[in-house]
GROMACS .gro file of C-alpha atoms in nm:
model
  428
    1UNK     CA    1  -2.573   3.078  -1.299
    2UNK     CA    2  -2.197   3.030  -1.336
    3UNK     CA    3  -2.115   2.722  -1.134
    4UNK     CA    4  -1.768   2.708  -1.293
    5UNK     CA    5  -1.678   3.035  -1.115
    6UNK     CA    6  -1.876   2.961  -0.798
    7UNK     CA    7  -1.858   2.582  -0.748
    8UNK     CA    8  -2.022   2.607  -0.405
    9UNK     CA    9  -2.352   2.667  -0.586
   10UNK     CA   10  -2.356   2.294  -0.649
   11UNK     CA   11  -2.461   2.253  -0.283
   12UNK     CA   12  -2.805   2.390  -0.375
   13UNK     CA   13  -2.970   2.121  -0.591
   14UNK     CA   14  -3.285   2.328  -0.632
   15UNK     CA   15  -3.090   2.565  -0.857
   16UNK     CA   16  -3.031   2.291  -1.113
   17UNK     CA   17  -3.325   2.192  -1.330
   18UNK     CA   18  -3.204   1.873  -1.496
   19UNK     CA   19  -3.476   1.899  -1.761
   20UNK     CA   20  -3.300   2.196  -1.918
   21UNK     CA   21  -3.044   2.140  -2.197
   22UNK     CA   22  -2.682   2.156  -2.083
   23UNK     CA   23  -2.767   2.126  -1.714
   24UNK     CA   24  -2.605   1.782  -1.681
   25UNK     CA   25  -2.279   1.928  -1.806
   26UNK     CA   26  -2.306   2.221  -1.565
   27UNK     CA   27  -2.361   1.983  -1.273
   28UNK     CA   28  -2.058   1.778  -1.377
   29UNK     CA   29  -1.841   2.089  -1.392
   30UNK     CA   30  -1.970   2.209  -1.056
   31UNK     CA   31  -1.905   1.878  -0.884
   32UNK     CA   32  -1.555   1.853  -1.023
   33UNK     CA   33  -1.466   2.211  -0.933
   34UNK     CA   34  -1.618   2.182  -0.587
   35UNK     CA   35  -1.427   1.860  -0.517
   36UNK     CA   36  -1.111   2.073  -0.503
   37UNK     CA   37  -1.259   2.257  -0.206
   38UNK     CA   38  -1.437   1.973  -0.024
   39UNK     CA   39  -1.389   1.627  -0.171
   40UNK     CA   40  -1.600   1.452   0.091
   41UNK     CA   41  -1.904   1.671   0.033
   42UNK     CA   42  -1.853   1.658  -0.344
   43UNK     CA   43  -1.874   1.280  -0.327
   44UNK     CA   44  -2.193   1.302  -0.122
   45UNK     CA   45  -2.343   1.548  -0.369
   46UNK     CA   46  -2.242   1.326  -0.658
   47UNK     CA   47  -2.441   1.038  -0.512
   48UNK     CA   48  -2.742   1.266  -0.490
   49UNK     CA   49  -2.714   1.417  -0.836
   50UNK     CA   50  -2.643   1.094  -1.023
   51UNK     CA   51  -2.990   0.964  -0.936
   52UNK     CA   52  -3.153   1.231  -1.151
   53UNK     CA   53  -2.883   1.327  -1.398
   54UNK     CA   54  -2.774   1.161  -1.722
   55UNK     CA   55  -2.406   1.237  -1.745
   56UNK     CA   56  -2.242   1.181  -2.084
   57UNK     CA   57  -1.959   0.932  -2.123
   58UNK     CA   58  -1.713   1.221  -2.134
   59UNK     CA   59  -1.853   1.366  -1.812
   60UNK     CA   60  -1.837   1.023  -1.645
   61UNK     CA   61  -1.467   0.996  -1.721
   62UNK     CA   62  -1.404   1.353  -1.609
   63UNK     CA   63  -1.570   1.277  -1.274
   64UNK     CA   64  -1.360   0.961  -1.235
   65UNK     CA   65  -1.050   1.163  -1.312
   66UNK     CA   66  -1.120   1.448  -1.071
   67UNK     CA   67  -1.298   1.292  -0.775
   68UNK     CA   68  -1.169   0.937  -0.814
   69UNK     CA   69  -0.807   1.039  -0.846
   70UNK     CA   70  -0.831   1.274  -0.549
   71UNK     CA   71  -0.935   0.985  -0.325
   72UNK     CA   72  -0.685   0.746  -0.484
   73UNK     CA   73  -0.395   0.980  -0.414
   74UNK     CA   74  -0.502   0.980  -0.050
   75UNK     CA   75  -0.496   0.599  -0.058
   76UNK     CA   76  -0.868   0.594   0.015
   77UNK     CA   77  -1.035   0.266  -0.096
   78UNK     CA   78  -1.353   0.453  -0.194
   79UNK     CA   79  -1.165   0.567  -0.504
   80UNK     CA   80  -1.194   0.219  -0.653
   81UNK     CA   81  -1.573   0.223  -0.669
   82UNK     CA   82  -1.577   0.575  -0.817
   83UNK     CA   83  -1.324   0.490  -1.087
   84UNK     CA   84  -1.493   0.161  -1.168
   85UNK     CA   85  -1.836   0.323  -1.192
   86UNK     CA   86  -1.740   0.627  -1.395
   87UNK     CA   87  -1.467   0.479  -1.617
   88UNK     CA   88  -1.549   0.108  -1.645
   89UNK     CA   89  -1.400   0.075  -1.993
   90UNK     CA   90  -1.060   0.224  -1.904
   91UNK     CA   91  -1.089   0.525  -2.132
   92UNK     CA   92  -0.853   0.741  -1.925
   93UNK     CA   93  -0.500   0.605  -1.874
   94UNK     CA   94  -0.436   0.811  -1.562
   95UNK     CA   95  -0.751   0.678  -1.396
   96UNK     CA   96  -0.661   0.322  -1.497
   97UNK     CA   97  -0.311   0.351  -1.358
   98UNK     CA   98  -0.430   0.488  -1.026
   99UNK     CA   99  -0.689   0.211  -0.997
  100UNK     CA  100  -0.407  -0.039  -1.033
  101UNK     CA  101  -0.179   0.152  -0.794
  102UNK     CA  102  -0.442   0.162  -0.523
  103UNK     CA  103  -0.516  -0.208  -0.561
  104UNK     CA  104  -0.145  -0.275  -0.519
  105UNK     CA  105  -0.123  -0.058  -0.208
  106UNK     CA  106  -0.426  -0.237  -0.060
  107UNK     CA  107  -0.268  -0.576  -0.131
  108UNK     CA  108  -0.546  -0.685  -0.366
  109UNK     CA  109  -0.305  -0.864  -0.598
  110UNK     CA  110  -0.547  -1.076  -0.800
  111UNK     CA  111  -0.765  -0.775  -0.878
  112UNK     CA  112  -0.458  -0.576  -0.976
  113UNK     CA  113  -0.340  -0.853  -1.209
  114UNK     CA  114  -0.683  -0.879  -1.369
  115UNK     CA  115  -0.706  -0.503  -1.418
  116UNK     CA  116  -0.359  -0.479  -1.575
  117UNK     CA  117  -0.456  -0.762  -1.812
  118UNK     CA  118  -0.728  -0.528  -1.943
  119UNK     CA  119  -0.494  -0.233  -1.999
  120UNK     CA  120  -0.463  -0.107  -2.357
  121UNK     CA  121  -0.133  -0.199  -2.524
  122UNK     CA  122  -0.005   0.159  -2.488
  123UNK     CA  123   0.001   0.100  -2.112
  124UNK     CA  124   0.044  -0.275  -2.084
  125UNK     CA  125   0.360  -0.278  -2.294
  126UNK     CA  126   0.543  -0.016  -2.087
  127UNK     CA  127   0.813  -0.142  -1.853
  128UNK     CA  128   0.613  -0.006  -1.559
  129UNK     CA  129   0.311  -0.224  -1.618
  130UNK     CA  130   0.509  -0.520  -1.746
  131UNK     CA  131   0.676  -0.521  -1.404
  132UNK     CA  132   0.349  -0.485  -1.215
  133UNK     CA  133   0.181  -0.756  -1.420
  134UNK     CA  134   0.457  -0.992  -1.311
  135UNK     CA  135   0.468  -0.866  -0.954
  136UNK     CA  136   0.093  -0.886  -0.900
  137UNK     CA  137   0.087  -1.240  -1.041
  138UNK     CA  138   0.376  -1.330  -0.813
  139UNK     CA  139   0.209  -1.186  -0.504
  140UNK     CA  140  -0.128  -1.341  -0.588
  141UNK     CA  141   0.031  -1.682  -0.642
  142UNK     CA  142   0.396  -1.727  -0.551
  143UNK     CA  143   0.423  -2.030  -0.781
  144UNK     CA  144   0.283  -1.863  -1.092
  145UNK     CA  145   0.544  -1.946  -1.361
  146UNK     CA  146   0.433  -1.652  -1.575
  147UNK     CA  147   0.575  -1.406  -1.323
  148UNK     CA  148   0.928  -1.545  -1.342
  149UNK     CA  149   0.928  -1.543  -1.721
  150UNK     CA  150   0.804  -1.185  -1.731
  151UNK     CA  151   1.072  -1.079  -1.481
  152UNK     CA  152   1.346  -1.250  -1.683
  153UNK     CA  153   1.244  -1.070  -2.000
  154UNK     CA  154   1.216  -0.731  -1.830
  155UNK     CA  155   1.552  -0.775  -1.653
  156UNK     CA  156   1.725  -0.692  -1.983
  157UNK     CA  157   1.609  -0.330  -1.957
  158UNK     CA  158   1.819  -0.047  -1.812
  159UNK     CA  159   1.567   0.137  -1.600
  160UNK     CA  160   1.400   0.127  -1.260
  161UNK     CA  161   1.159  -0.152  -1.352
  162UNK     CA  162   1.425  -0.352  -1.533
  163UNK     CA  163   1.653  -0.333  -1.229
  164UNK     CA  164   1.368  -0.436  -0.996
  165UNK     CA  165   1.293  -0.729  -1.224
  166UNK     CA  166   1.660  -0.828  -1.218
  167UNK     CA  167   1.649  -0.833  -0.838
  168UNK     CA  168   1.345  -1.060  -0.849
  169UNK     CA  169   1.528  -1.325  -1.054
  170UNK     CA  170   1.873  -1.253  -0.905
  171UNK     CA  171   2.012  -1.147  -1.243
  172UNK     CA  172   2.285  -0.885  -1.295
  173UNK     CA  173   2.177  -0.537  -1.393
  174UNK     CA  174   2.205  -0.476  -1.766
  175UNK     CA  175   2.363  -0.134  -1.814
  176UNK     CA  176   2.389  -0.180  -2.194
  177UNK     CA  177   2.654   0.089  -2.239
  178UNK     CA  178   2.723   0.162  -2.607
  179UNK     CA  179   2.974   0.444  -2.662
  180UNK     CA  180   2.914   0.671  -2.958
  181UNK     CA  181   3.093   0.595  -3.281
  182UNK     CA  182   3.106   0.903  -3.503
  183UNK     CA  183   3.272   0.984  -3.831
  184UNK     CA  184   3.525   1.265  -3.839
  185UNK     CA  185   3.325   1.428  -4.117
  186UNK     CA  186   3.013   1.459  -3.903
  187UNK     CA  187   3.210   1.585  -3.605
  188UNK     CA  188   3.380   1.847  -3.819
  189UNK     CA  189   3.050   1.964  -3.968
  190UNK     CA  190   2.924   2.028  -3.614
  191UNK     CA  191   3.239   2.200  -3.487
  192UNK     CA  192   3.243   2.433  -3.788
  193UNK     CA  193   2.873   2.524  -3.778
  194UNK     CA  194   2.836   2.901  -3.717
  195UNK     CA  195   2.597   2.852  -3.424
  196UNK     CA  196   2.834   2.614  -3.249
  197UNK     CA  197   3.128   2.843  -3.305
  198UNK     CA  198   2.934   3.127  -3.145
  199UNK     CA  199   2.827   2.904  -2.858
  200UNK     CA  200   3.185   2.798  -2.789
  201UNK     CA  201   3.307   3.158  -2.799
  202UNK     CA  202   3.048   3.263  -2.541
  203UNK     CA  203   3.135   2.961  -2.328
  204UNK     CA  204   3.507   3.034  -2.333
  205UNK     CA  205   3.431   3.391  -2.224
  206UNK     CA  206   3.223   3.263  -1.932
  207UNK     CA  207   2.896   3.393  -2.081
  208UNK     CA  208   2.716   3.063  -2.031
  209UNK     CA  209   2.358   3.179  -2.074
  210UNK     CA  210   2.431   3.324  -2.416
  211UNK     CA  211   2.641   3.020  -2.501
  212UNK     CA  212   2.363   2.776  -2.417
  213UNK     CA  213   2.115   2.982  -2.617
  214UNK     CA  214   2.332   2.954  -2.928
  215UNK     CA  215   2.395   2.586  -2.858
  216UNK     CA  216   2.026   2.501  -2.830
  217UNK     CA  217   1.939   2.701  -3.139
  218UNK     CA  218   2.201   2.510  -3.338
  219UNK     CA  219   2.056   2.179  -3.218
  220UNK     CA  220   1.726   2.255  -3.391
  221UNK     CA  221   1.896   2.266  -3.731
  222UNK     CA  222   2.100   1.945  -3.698
  223UNK     CA  223   2.020   1.592  -3.805
  224UNK     CA  224   2.004   1.328  -3.534
  225UNK     CA  225   2.359   1.217  -3.616
  226UNK     CA  226   2.482   1.574  -3.587
  227UNK     CA  227   2.298   1.619  -3.257
  228UNK     CA  228   2.476   1.312  -3.123
  229UNK     CA  229   2.809   1.457  -3.239
  230UNK     CA  230   2.715   1.788  -3.076
  231UNK     CA  231   2.652   1.606  -2.747
  232UNK     CA  232   2.995   1.440  -2.772
  233UNK     CA  233   3.153   1.779  -2.834
  234UNK     CA  234   2.986   1.922  -2.525
  235UNK     CA  235   3.103   1.629  -2.316
  236UNK     CA  236   3.462   1.654  -2.441
  237UNK     CA  237   3.477   2.021  -2.341
  238UNK     CA  238   3.320   1.940  -2.000
  239UNK     CA  239   3.002   2.133  -2.078
  240UNK     CA  240   2.792   1.860  -1.928
  241UNK     CA  241   2.440   2.001  -1.904
  242UNK     CA  242   2.412   2.094  -2.275
  243UNK     CA  243   2.570   1.760  -2.365
  244UNK     CA  244   2.313   1.565  -2.162
  245UNK     CA  245   2.025   1.770  -2.298
  246UNK     CA  246   2.138   1.739  -2.659
  247UNK     CA  247   2.183   1.363  -2.634
  248UNK     CA  248   1.829   1.336  -2.496
  249UNK     CA  249   1.695   1.544  -2.784
  250UNK     CA  250   1.872   1.307  -3.022
  251UNK     CA  251   1.705   1.020  -2.834
  252UNK     CA  252   2.029   0.830  -2.797
  253UNK     CA  253   2.024   0.672  -2.453
  254UNK     CA  254   2.308   0.421  -2.453
  255UNK     CA  255   2.627   0.626  -2.415
  256UNK     CA  256   2.647   0.628  -2.037
  257UNK     CA  257   2.966   0.835  -2.029
  258UNK     CA  258   2.789   1.134  -2.182
  259UNK     CA  259   2.457   1.076  -2.004
  260UNK     CA  260   2.619   1.023  -1.664
  261UNK     CA  261   2.940   1.223  -1.643
  262UNK     CA  262   3.147   1.247  -1.325
  263UNK     CA  263   3.263   1.606  -1.274
  264UNK     CA  264   3.397   1.716  -0.934
  265UNK     CA  265   3.474   1.354  -0.851
  266UNK     CA  266   3.720   1.422  -0.570
  267UNK     CA  267   3.484   1.672  -0.406
  268UNK     CA  268   3.184   1.445  -0.440
  269UNK     CA  269   3.359   1.141  -0.296
  270UNK     CA  270   3.529   1.334  -0.016
  271UNK     CA  271   3.222   1.520   0.106
  272UNK     CA  272   2.994   1.216   0.071
  273UNK     CA  273   3.224   0.999   0.276
  274UNK     CA  274   3.263   1.272   0.535
  275UNK     CA  275   2.884   1.261   0.581
  276UNK     CA  276   2.874   0.880   0.567
  277UNK     CA  277   2.659   0.855   0.258
  278UNK     CA  278   2.732   0.664  -0.060
  279UNK     CA  279   2.897   0.881  -0.329
  280UNK     CA  280   2.696   0.701  -0.598
  281UNK     CA  281   2.377   0.824  -0.433
  282UNK     CA  282   2.505   1.181  -0.401
  283UNK     CA  283   2.606   1.172  -0.768
  284UNK     CA  284   2.260   1.040  -0.861
  285UNK     CA  285   2.088   1.319  -0.668
  286UNK     CA  286   2.308   1.581  -0.837
  287UNK     CA  287   2.251   1.433  -1.182
  288UNK     CA  288   1.876   1.442  -1.126
  289UNK     CA  289   1.870   1.788  -0.968
  290UNK     CA  290   2.085   1.993  -1.204
  291UNK     CA  291   2.254   1.762  -1.455
  292UNK     CA  292   2.573   1.937  -1.337
  293UNK     CA  293   2.479   2.292  -1.430
  294UNK     CA  294   2.666   2.484  -1.161
  295UNK     CA  295   2.458   2.801  -1.187
  296UNK     CA  296   2.122   2.621  -1.208
  297UNK     CA  297   1.829   2.811  -1.055
  298UNK     CA  298   1.485   2.656  -1.010
  299UNK     CA  299   1.159   2.850  -1.035
  300UNK     CA  300   1.117   2.819  -0.657
  301UNK     CA  301   1.465   2.951  -0.576
  302UNK     CA  302   1.679   2.639  -0.536
  303UNK     CA  303   2.039   2.691  -0.646
  304UNK     CA  304   2.348   2.514  -0.769
  305UNK     CA  305   2.451   2.159  -0.841
  306UNK     CA  306   2.244   2.000  -0.564
  307UNK     CA  307   1.961   2.256  -0.584
  308UNK     CA  308   1.935   2.383  -0.227
  309UNK     CA  309   1.679   2.636  -0.113
  310UNK     CA  310   1.831   2.943   0.058
  311UNK     CA  311   1.675   2.865   0.397
  312UNK     CA  312   1.790   2.502   0.378
  313UNK     CA  313   2.141   2.616   0.287
  314UNK     CA  314   2.156   2.855   0.584
  315UNK     CA  315   2.021   2.601   0.832
  316UNK     CA  316   2.253   2.328   0.703
  317UNK     CA  317   2.556   2.556   0.715
  318UNK     CA  318   2.478   2.647   1.074
  319UNK     CA  319   2.406   2.289   1.180
  320UNK     CA  320   2.726   2.148   1.029
  321UNK     CA  321   2.951   2.452   1.073
  322UNK     CA  322   3.006   2.499   0.700
  323UNK     CA  323   3.128   2.848   0.595
  324UNK     CA  324   2.846   3.013   0.403
  325UNK     CA  325   2.732   3.374   0.390
  326UNK     CA  326   2.628   3.477   0.038
  327UNK     CA  327   2.401   3.336  -0.231
  328UNK     CA  328   2.690   3.361  -0.475
  329UNK     CA  329   2.865   3.083  -0.283
  330UNK     CA  330   2.587   2.848  -0.385
  331UNK     CA  331   2.724   2.823  -0.739
  332UNK     CA  332   3.066   2.727  -0.604
  333UNK     CA  333   3.087   2.349  -0.659
  334UNK     CA  334   3.275   2.286  -0.335
  335UNK     CA  335   3.034   2.485  -0.117
  336UNK     CA  336   2.725   2.348  -0.289
  337UNK     CA  337   2.841   1.988  -0.264
  338UNK     CA  338   2.939   2.037   0.101
  339UNK     CA  339   2.598   2.175   0.186
  340UNK     CA  340   2.410   1.932  -0.036
  341UNK     CA  341   2.574   1.619   0.100
  342UNK     CA  342   2.532   1.748   0.455
  343UNK     CA  343   2.160   1.803   0.406
  344UNK     CA  344   2.129   1.470   0.226
  345UNK     CA  345   2.290   1.299   0.525
  346UNK     CA  346   2.044   1.478   0.753
  347UNK     CA  347   1.736   1.341   0.576
  348UNK     CA  348   1.912   1.005   0.546
  349UNK     CA  349   1.937   0.997   0.923
  350UNK     CA  350   1.578   1.111   0.969
  351UNK     CA  351   1.460   0.810   0.771
  352UNK     CA  352   1.693   0.558   0.940
  353UNK     CA  353   1.936   0.519   0.652
  354UNK     CA  354   1.668   0.448   0.390
  355UNK     CA  355   1.766   0.606   0.058
  356UNK     CA  356   1.422   0.544  -0.092
  357UNK     CA  357   1.253   0.765   0.166
  358UNK     CA  358   1.540   1.012   0.194
  359UNK     CA  359   1.538   1.066  -0.183
  360UNK     CA  360   1.166   1.138  -0.173
  361UNK     CA  361   1.221   1.376   0.120
  362UNK     CA  362   1.500   1.560  -0.063
  363UNK     CA  363   1.252   1.634  -0.340
  364UNK     CA  364   0.916   1.675  -0.166
  365UNK     CA  365   1.013   1.744   0.195
  366UNK     CA  366   1.024   1.514   0.500
  367UNK     CA  367   0.673   1.613   0.612
  368UNK     CA  368   0.505   1.485   0.298
  369UNK     CA  369   0.702   1.162   0.308
  370UNK     CA  370   0.581   1.097   0.663
  371UNK     CA  371   0.224   1.150   0.544
  372UNK     CA  372   0.273   0.897   0.266
  373UNK     CA  373   0.415   0.649   0.519
  374UNK     CA  374   0.095   0.623   0.721
  375UNK     CA  375  -0.046   0.271   0.736
  376UNK     CA  376   0.243   0.115   0.548
  377UNK     CA  377   0.329  -0.174   0.779
  378UNK     CA  378   0.496  -0.448   0.575
  379UNK     CA  379   0.449  -0.249   0.254
  380UNK     CA  380   0.721  -0.317  -0.002
  381UNK     CA  381   0.929  -0.027  -0.132
  382UNK     CA  382   0.817  -0.093  -0.489
  383UNK     CA  383   0.448  -0.054  -0.401
  384UNK     CA  384   0.520   0.253  -0.189
  385UNK     CA  385   0.717   0.427  -0.464
  386UNK     CA  386   0.453   0.346  -0.723
  387UNK     CA  387   0.192   0.513  -0.502
  388UNK     CA  388   0.376   0.840  -0.445
  389UNK     CA  389   0.098   1.092  -0.520
  390UNK     CA  390   0.324   1.347  -0.691
  391UNK     CA  391   0.426   1.240  -1.042
  392UNK     CA  392   0.742   1.449  -1.018
  393UNK     CA  393   0.852   1.291  -0.691
  394UNK     CA  394   0.771   0.938  -0.808
  395UNK     CA  395   0.988   0.986  -1.118
  396UNK     CA  396   1.254   1.157  -0.909
  397UNK     CA  397   1.290   0.865  -0.669
  398UNK     CA  398   1.290   0.609  -0.949
  399UNK     CA  399   1.555   0.803  -1.141
  400UNK     CA  400   1.777   0.859  -0.838
  401UNK     CA  401   1.780   0.492  -0.738
  402UNK     CA  402   1.845   0.390  -1.100
  403UNK     CA  403   2.119   0.648  -1.147
  404UNK     CA  404   2.286   0.535  -0.823
  405UNK     CA  405   2.326   0.187  -0.974
  406UNK     CA  406   2.492   0.339  -1.280
  407UNK     CA  407   2.720   0.563  -1.075
  408UNK     CA  408   2.809   0.273  -0.849
  409UNK     CA  409   2.936   0.091  -1.155
  410UNK     CA  410   3.129   0.396  -1.274
  411UNK     CA  411   3.288   0.437  -0.929
  412UNK     CA  412   3.377   0.065  -0.919
  413UNK     CA  413   3.159   0.033  -0.609
  414UNK     CA  414   2.859  -0.177  -0.718
  415UNK     CA  415   2.534  -0.042  -0.576
  416UNK     CA  416   2.212  -0.240  -0.542
  417UNK     CA  417   1.895  -0.067  -0.652
  418UNK     CA  418   1.782  -0.099  -0.290
  419UNK     CA  419   1.952  -0.254   0.011
  420UNK     CA  420   1.780  -0.520   0.218
  421UNK     CA  421   1.688  -0.279   0.495
  422UNK     CA  422   1.525  -0.047   0.238
  423UNK     CA  423   1.282  -0.305   0.102
  424UNK     CA  424   1.017  -0.267   0.373
  425UNK     CA  425   0.927   0.025   0.596
  426UNK     CA  426   0.845  -0.149   0.924
  427UNK     CA  427   0.909   0.075   1.224
  428UNK     CA  428   0.964   0.395   1.025
   0.00000   0.00000   0.00000
């Protein structure tokens, strides 16, 4: 009996003799696999099987992770009981985080604060859960002095949670820009490295794929200091994507010129303003989508700087009367930015000028965002973003809003992480 291949067999309890060795494990596998097909029935079957089955600790956690998370990502309160029952000791970080997220979405602040207090240090000390510890304490008791102190400490960080904390205590955002300081000797050792010389030759000849291949291979043989110098070299020659990637590999995060360059500035500002969207937001979307690789192609077919799908590009061109006829035009910066900012303005309008929701829609599609907006009356943007079911989209939205703050500073047009009208979703 191969329940792993035919999970529906789990619907026939008579097939499973729990007195036989290994049967508990088989039942666990069957329930978890079947939950992908019918989560409701899998939960019902679980309640039946658990009365006569002795699942191991590992199987308990696996059930919490599969069935519990499925309900949690649908914002279904039943997930809490499943996760509490099958992972009471917080063995799985993903289960623990989704327990806390769902408590936040349900407005059960005191329970959320108590749960986060129990998190292992590897979770509790992250900026994410430092913020939510403070926020849940604040929402459970507006006069809790611990919340303000936690926010003040976190406000020194340059990330989404640090910027949210700064807003809570009305502190300025800390961008913490530290330009690279490199010796001429290190820079020369990088410029003269055979792999870099080959990479630059390919780049100058317009053979960018081969050039990047040589560039990335050279990175593997450099020290951290040389990698940093390599990133600076890429930036100086306006080869932005390899520069950003190399700086990340070197784990140097504080040079904001290299990490957040501003190519095509006139185009970006002109087309953004023409579509009545903030250029800092358009820059942030582009930085997140392609890191300024003009010929970027995603595995699903999105193209260019702002990563547009072919059908979206055609529909946008027609809607806004933008000249566009061939896929090759998508790697033209001017055409791609025209189309990208036009489509961005479209989703911006669909979500009533809310960049939080429009950013999520740009990544995951407007339909999914509307699903995630159900039953969100008076829900704060921070709770909503934290409960985005797709990890990729959650990170995407957080990055875009954070990057927009940084680009607002670089454009001398300060940008709040969120505007007042973006803080709550009433009426959307």
